[in-house]
Amino acid sequence: MSIRKGRSVTISDVAEAAGVSRAAVSKVIRDAYGVSPGMRARVQSAIEQLGYRPSVAARALRGSSYRLGLEVPHVNARFMTQIMTGAKQAVSGTPYQVILAPADGPEYSTLESLADGLVDGIIAVSPLVDPAWLEDLAGRIPVVMLGRHDTPSGYDTVIGDDRTGTRAIMRHLFDLGHRRIAHLTEPEPVTAPGTGTPHAIRLQVYRECMAEAGLGDLVQVARRHDDSEPARQAAAELVARHDRPTAIVAGHDDIALDALAAVAAAGLRDRVAVVGYDNTDLAEHPLIDLTSVDQQGVEMGAEAATMLLERLQGRIEPRHYVATTHLHVRGSSVRPTSDRAETGGRDQLE
Amino acid sequence: MSIRKGRSVTISDVAEAAGVSRAAVSKVIRDAYGVSPGMRARVQSAIEQLGYRPSVAARALRGSSYRLGLEVPHVNARFMTQIMTGAKQAVSGTPYQVILAPADGPEYSTLESLADGLVDGIIAVSPLVDPAWLEDLAGRIPVVMLGRHDTPSGYDTVIGDDRTGTRAIMRHLFDLGHRRIAHLTEPEPVTAPGTGTPHAIRLQVYRECMAEAGLGDLVQVARRHDDSEPARQAAAELVARHDRPTAIVAGHDDIALDALAAVAAAGLRDRVAVVGYDNTDLAEHPLIDLTSVDQQGVEMGAEAATMLLERLQGRIEPRHYVATTHLHVRGSSVRPTSDRAETGGRDQLE
DNA sequence: CGACCCGTGGAGAACGGTCTACAGTGACGC
DNA sequence: GCGTCACTGTAGACCGTTCTCCACGGGTCG
């Protein structure tokens, strides 16, 4: 039923076909007040017949595009899959849709390009952008930020309980008998104290727990060298040290995968424990079998989208949601080898 | 430098501030002909000062949004990461940006909602949508399809060389001595003969190779039960059979991961070979160590985006790009166990 | 000195919707 | 018979750009 090729059918075409005004058609498609059943039927059938679809651009210009934007730092961050899944769930049944904009570089420009009228609201995972800048952005368009531990006034936040999650990991490792526990995390900027990023908190809590256990001098922090490189190299250096840790707490599952790779490559799979964060789908794979903290990524995504929808309905006062965490213990939680004299075989105690 | 909160700064604001007309400002930002250096400078400084950013919606309504849409069937398909990476590379340096729209359900509506004026062009991975419908879509907006082996006239295609890739896998397995080789793939609709999907081709070539090797009666095809469920269950059933295959050719790496999981869960890691397709980043992980066919996903994404840009420049005649394949042999390519006498009732012939 | 041209800037009509204000109509009550 | 009212439908401005003319001014040339 398509009309002249190359030109799409507009609301005027429909109006003409149905013998009514453009405004009338608009009312019908918006399901607005003041439409008689007769007109509705005629318009609907014209719409059907012409295959009319409202232009998002025109709608956006006038008011809303019915699109929500999800900005994530990297295409391949596995955690974002959970967020996206949750967000899509939350908007299903509403006229809204979620589109994804991976930054893979400068986050400011990605966020701005989203805010430039493409979407009605933004969900973003951008730990490092300036709070003041965000408040400004939030003044122009509703914003929900994921993983920011500040309590801003202009936008909403959704975070996991990083303190509790990290403490659960540390307690678990202590219980297994680990003492020499290293932390493998993101590059410096993302983990600097005071930034309030999840990774900064996890690092800080790691330090706290070590100190509380009287292990302050065993603290070892390793980082991904480069923001775009995997953490495999850093992990390899960690396990090659003479004071090799018996356990590695990774900043998140992707890093944990790299740690596992390095550990496995060194033949230390059953001598060095690895723990991740996010409980991504791969963690439960039998070959990976990674202990990890579930911070309800899907719920976080759903909650973020819901908050955004509320803001689009007119809510002004900020909300801050904290997801609960749950530690999933799996095979990567090996016990520490009790001494160094054993020959390279299977030798953890138990 | 932000102006009155809540209202964003428009081209008129800039024009007023610079003491020129809106048209003049438009010329400056589009770098169009007919601007004196003096005016350019004044306008630029006004833009700077006001923090002006052109509205995408208004631009889109008028002509182009400078956004390209990438539609993928599932959020979590690991192959799409490669595509996205390539596409982003290709548009970097141009004024275009790539946004992602995961379908996770009805592809028609996802595609249409992209076509509704949000983007200037579409790259899509939608093996099953009707060719005629696509031609129609392509009449309204430039389209590049990934993984469609048809040769349409209205849109471009980018595919991998599925025949060669699959033959390489089969030869590799035959060379290792495998005879009882099963194929684990997507649900029926995606692999039905004649659909021309990559998975249909891979299945067909699998059958051909088996037949050519005189092993037609050992053909075993297993499928994911449900479109949204992982293939783990199907894989588990496959390895539980009394005529268990010695090698599993998976439709792609995600399925191969499930196959590996089932094989590992059954304690058959070194007795059943698994081969994937796409050579996703996980394949080279030491704990996964999956033999897989690299079909240059990044190049495919880059090529698709480049084609789209060409179309936006005015190209009409269709292009069809075929990416080369390369088999990466890794540890999952175990040899078949040579006898049935081993403990635990392994009893496949030969 | 008038015709012409080129370089520069502006006026105003699109683009495709939404939304406010208002007009027409028939029913109803007094 | 007339004012009121609820209900439908329309006219037209508006959103923020782009783009096609057109006007203006000054230099060149015949």
PDB file of N, CA, C and O in Angstrom, chain A residues 258-290:
ATOM      1  N   ASP A 258      39.428 -11.197  32.534  1.00  0.00           N
ATOM      2  CA  ASP A 258      40.835 -11.023  32.206  1.00  0.00           C
ATOM      3  C   ASP A 258      41.722 -11.609  33.299  1.00  0.00           C
ATOM      4  O   ASP A 258      42.754 -12.214  33.011  1.00  0.00           O
ATOM      5  N   ALA A 259      41.304 -11.422  34.521  1.00  0.00           N
ATOM      6  CA  ALA A 259      42.070 -11.995  35.625  1.00  0.00           C
ATOM      7  C   ALA A 259      42.074 -13.517  35.514  1.00  0.00           C
ATOM      8  O   ALA A 259      43.121 -14.158  35.644  1.00  0.00           O
ATOM      9  N   LEU A 260      40.911 -14.067  35.240  1.00  0.00           N
ATOM     10  CA  LEU A 260      40.834 -15.516  35.073  1.00  0.00           C
ATOM     11  C   LEU A 260      41.733 -15.981  33.942  1.00  0.00           C
ATOM     12  O   LEU A 260      42.395 -17.021  34.042  1.00  0.00           O
ATOM     13  N   ALA A 261      41.757 -15.205  32.874  1.00  0.00           N
ATOM     14  CA  ALA A 261      42.593 -15.567  31.734  1.00  0.00           C
ATOM     15  C   ALA A 261      44.057 -15.605  32.146  1.00  0.00           C
ATOM     16  O   ALA A 261      44.784 -16.560  31.845  1.00  0.00           O
ATOM     17  N   ALA A 262      44.487 -14.580  32.854  1.00  0.00           N
ATOM     18  CA  ALA A 262      45.884 -14.520  33.282  1.00  0.00           C
ATOM     19  C   ALA A 262      46.195 -15.648  34.253  1.00  0.00           C
ATOM     20  O   ALA A 262      47.235 -16.302  34.157  1.00  0.00           O
ATOM     21  N   VAL A 263      45.283 -15.874  35.166  1.00  0.00           N
ATOM     22  CA  VAL A 263      45.481 -16.932  36.157  1.00  0.00           C
ATOM     23  C   VAL A 263      45.552 -18.296  35.472  1.00  0.00           C
ATOM     24  O   VAL A 263      46.431 -19.118  35.757  1.00  0.00           O
ATOM     25  N   ALA A 264      44.633 -18.494  34.519  1.00  0.00           N
ATOM     26  CA  ALA A 264      44.620 -19.769  33.815  1.00  0.00           C
ATOM     27  C   ALA A 264      45.878 -19.932  32.976  1.00  0.00           C
ATOM     28  O   ALA A 264      46.475 -21.014  32.935  1.00  0.00           O
ATOM     29  N   ALA A 265      46.288 -18.852  32.328  1.00  0.00           N
ATOM     30  CA  ALA A 265      47.482 -18.919  31.486  1.00  0.00           C
ATOM     31  C   ALA A 265      48.706 -19.263  32.315  1.00  0.00           C
ATOM     32  O   ALA A 265      49.638 -19.900  31.834  1.00  0.00           O
ATOM     33  N   ALA A 266      48.699 -18.857  33.579  1.00  0.00           N
ATOM     34  CA  ALA A 266      49.826 -19.148  34.458  1.00  0.00           C
ATOM     35  C   ALA A 266      49.659 -20.506  35.141  1.00  0.00           C
ATOM     36  O   ALA A 266      50.473 -20.887  35.986  1.00  0.00           O
ATOM     37  N   GLY A 267      48.585 -21.193  34.783  1.00  0.00           N
ATOM     38  CA  GLY A 267      48.367 -22.510  35.377  1.00  0.00           C
ATOM     39  C   GLY A 267      48.000 -22.464  36.846  1.00  0.00           C
ATOM     40  O   GLY A 267      48.256 -23.394  37.597  1.00  0.00           O
ATOM     41  N   LEU A 268      47.385 -21.365  37.259  1.00  0.00           N
ATOM     42  CA  LEU A 268      47.112 -21.190  38.692  1.00  0.00           C
ATOM     43  C   LEU A 268      45.616 -21.206  39.002  1.00  0.00           C
ATOM     44  O   LEU A 268      45.195 -20.699  40.038  1.00  0.00           O
ATOM     45  N   ARG A 269      44.868 -21.792  38.092  1.00  0.00           N
ATOM     46  CA  ARG A 269      43.414 -21.721  38.212  1.00  0.00           C
ATOM     47  C   ARG A 269      42.930 -22.152  39.600  1.00  0.00           C
ATOM     48  O   ARG A 269      42.038 -21.558  40.166  1.00  0.00           O
ATOM     49  N   ASP A 270      43.534 -23.194  40.150  1.00  0.00           N
ATOM     50  CA  ASP A 270      43.015 -23.641  41.436  1.00  0.00           C
ATOM     51  C   ASP A 270      43.884 -23.185  42.598  1.00  0.00           C
ATOM     52  O   ASP A 270      43.857 -23.747  43.677  1.00  0.00           O
ATOM     53  N   ARG A 271      44.659 -22.157  42.373  1.00  0.00           N
ATOM     54  CA  ARG A 271      45.471 -21.624  43.461  1.00  0.00           C
ATOM     55  C   ARG A 271      45.198 -20.156  43.704  1.00  0.00           C
ATOM     56  O   ARG A 271      45.557 -19.632  44.753  1.00  0.00           O
ATOM     57  N   VAL A 272      44.604 -19.504  42.735  1.00  0.00           N
ATOM     58  CA  VAL A 272      44.296 -18.089  42.917  1.00  0.00           C
ATOM     59  C   VAL A 272      42.795 -17.881  42.713  1.00  0.00           C
ATOM     60  O   VAL A 272      42.253 -18.211  41.657  1.00  0.00           O
ATOM     61  N   ALA A 273      42.155 -17.365  43.733  1.00  0.00           N
ATOM     62  CA  ALA A 273      40.721 -17.098  43.626  1.00  0.00           C
ATOM     63  C   ALA A 273      40.494 -15.803  42.854  1.00  0.00           C
ATOM     64  O   ALA A 273      41.306 -14.885  42.903  1.00  0.00           O
ATOM     65  N   VAL A 274      39.381 -15.773  42.137  1.00  0.00           N
ATOM     66  CA  VAL A 274      39.005 -14.559  41.431  1.00  0.00           C
ATOM     67  C   VAL A 274      37.538 -14.280  41.719  1.00  0.00           C
ATOM     68  O   VAL A 274      36.713 -15.193  41.692  1.00  0.00           O
ATOM     69  N   VAL A 275      37.249 -13.038  42.031  1.00  0.00           N
ATOM     70  CA  VAL A 275      35.864 -12.652  42.270  1.00  0.00           C
ATOM     71  C   VAL A 275      35.527 -11.451  41.400  1.00  0.00           C
ATOM     72  O   VAL A 275      36.339 -10.534  41.270  1.00  0.00           O
ATOM     73  N   GLY A 276      34.346 -11.486  40.826  1.00  0.00           N
ATOM     74  CA  GLY A 276      33.926 -10.391  39.949  1.00  0.00           C
ATOM     75  C   GLY A 276      32.815  -9.571  40.564  1.00  0.00           C
ATOM     76  O   GLY A 276      32.520  -9.658  41.761  1.00  0.00           O
ATOM     77  N   TYR A 277      32.220  -8.762  39.733  1.00  0.00           N
ATOM     78  CA  TYR A 277      31.134  -7.908  40.176  1.00  0.00           C
ATOM     79  C   TYR A 277      30.198  -7.694  38.994  1.00  0.00           C
ATOM     80  O   TYR A 277      30.669  -7.434  37.874  1.00  0.00           O
ATOM     81  N   ASP A 278      28.928  -7.823  39.232  1.00  0.00           N
ATOM     82  CA  ASP A 278      27.835  -7.618  38.278  1.00  0.00           C
ATOM     83  C   ASP A 278      27.086  -8.900  37.948  1.00  0.00           C
ATOM     84  O   ASP A 278      25.964  -8.845  37.448  1.00  0.00           O
ATOM     85  N   ASN A 279      27.753 -10.030  38.224  1.00  0.00           N
ATOM     86  CA  ASN A 279      27.118 -11.308  37.921  1.00  0.00           C
ATOM     87  C   ASN A 279      26.547 -11.341  36.511  1.00  0.00           C
ATOM     88  O   ASN A 279      25.369 -11.653  36.294  1.00  0.00           O
ATOM     89  N   THR A 280      27.370 -11.009  35.548  1.00  0.00           N
ATOM     90  CA  THR A 280      26.929 -11.064  34.157  1.00  0.00           C
ATOM     91  C   THR A 280      26.694 -12.507  33.749  1.00  0.00           C
ATOM     92  O   THR A 280      27.138 -13.440  34.425  1.00  0.00           O
ATOM     93  N   ASP A 281      26.005 -12.699  32.633  1.00  0.00           N
ATOM     94  CA  ASP A 281      25.558 -14.049  32.259  1.00  0.00           C
ATOM     95  C   ASP A 281      26.703 -15.046  32.150  1.00  0.00           C
ATOM     96  O   ASP A 281      26.522 -16.227  32.366  1.00  0.00           O
ATOM     97  N   LEU A 282      27.874 -14.552  31.823  1.00  0.00           N
ATOM     98  CA  LEU A 282      29.001 -15.452  31.652  1.00  0.00           C
ATOM     99  C   LEU A 282      29.503 -16.041  32.965  1.00  0.00           C
ATOM    100  O   LEU A 282      30.116 -17.112  32.970  1.00  0.00           O
ATOM    101  N   ALA A 283      29.234 -15.356  34.055  1.00  0.00           N
ATOM    102  CA  ALA A 283      29.784 -15.799  35.342  1.00  0.00           C
ATOM    103  C   ALA A 283      29.342 -17.216  35.670  1.00  0.00           C
ATOM    104  O   ALA A 283      30.096 -17.994  36.245  1.00  0.00           O
ATOM    105  N   GLU A 284      28.151 -17.561  35.272  1.00  0.00           N
ATOM    106  CA  GLU A 284      27.643 -18.879  35.637  1.00  0.00           C
ATOM    107  C   GLU A 284      28.029 -19.951  34.617  1.00  0.00           C
ATOM    108  O   GLU A 284      27.676 -21.106  34.781  1.00  0.00           O
ATOM    109  N   HIS A 285      28.707 -19.554  33.571  1.00  0.00           N
ATOM    110  CA  HIS A 285      29.153 -20.553  32.603  1.00  0.00           C
ATOM    111  C   HIS A 285      30.114 -21.518  33.285  1.00  0.00           C
ATOM    112  O   HIS A 285      31.036 -21.096  33.973  1.00  0.00           O
ATOM    113  N   PRO A 286      29.910 -22.820  33.096  1.00  0.00           N
ATOM    114  CA  PRO A 286      30.739 -23.794  33.815  1.00  0.00           C
ATOM    115  C   PRO A 286      32.235 -23.613  33.589  1.00  0.00           C
ATOM    116  O   PRO A 286      33.024 -23.920  34.472  1.00  0.00           O
ATOM    117  N   LEU A 287      32.619 -23.127  32.435  1.00  0.00           N
ATOM    118  CA  LEU A 287      34.043 -22.963  32.181  1.00  0.00           C
ATOM    119  C   LEU A 287      34.595 -21.694  32.815  1.00  0.00           C
ATOM    120  O   LEU A 287      35.792 -21.525  32.950  1.00  0.00           O
ATOM    121  N   ILE A 288      33.715 -20.798  33.165  1.00  0.00           N
ATOM    122  CA  ILE A 288      34.141 -19.556  33.798  1.00  0.00           C
ATOM    123  C   ILE A 288      33.915 -19.679  35.299  1.00  0.00           C
ATOM    124  O   ILE A 288      34.827 -19.530  36.092  1.00  0.00           O
ATOM    125  N   ASP A 289      32.676 -19.981  35.654  1.00  0.00           N
ATOM    126  CA  ASP A 289      32.338 -20.362  37.025  1.00  0.00           C
ATOM    127  C   ASP A 289      32.872 -19.342  38.023  1.00  0.00           C
ATOM    128  O   ASP A 289      33.621 -19.666  38.940  1.00  0.00           O
ATOM    129  N   LEU A 290      32.446 -18.116  37.795  1.00  0.00           N
ATOM    130  CA  LEU A 290      33.022 -16.987  38.510  1.00  0.00           C
ATOM    131  C   LEU A 290      32.143 -16.519  39.670  1.00  0.00           C
ATOM    132  O   LEU A 290      30.961 -16.216  39.479  1.00  0.00           O
TER     133      LEU A 290
END
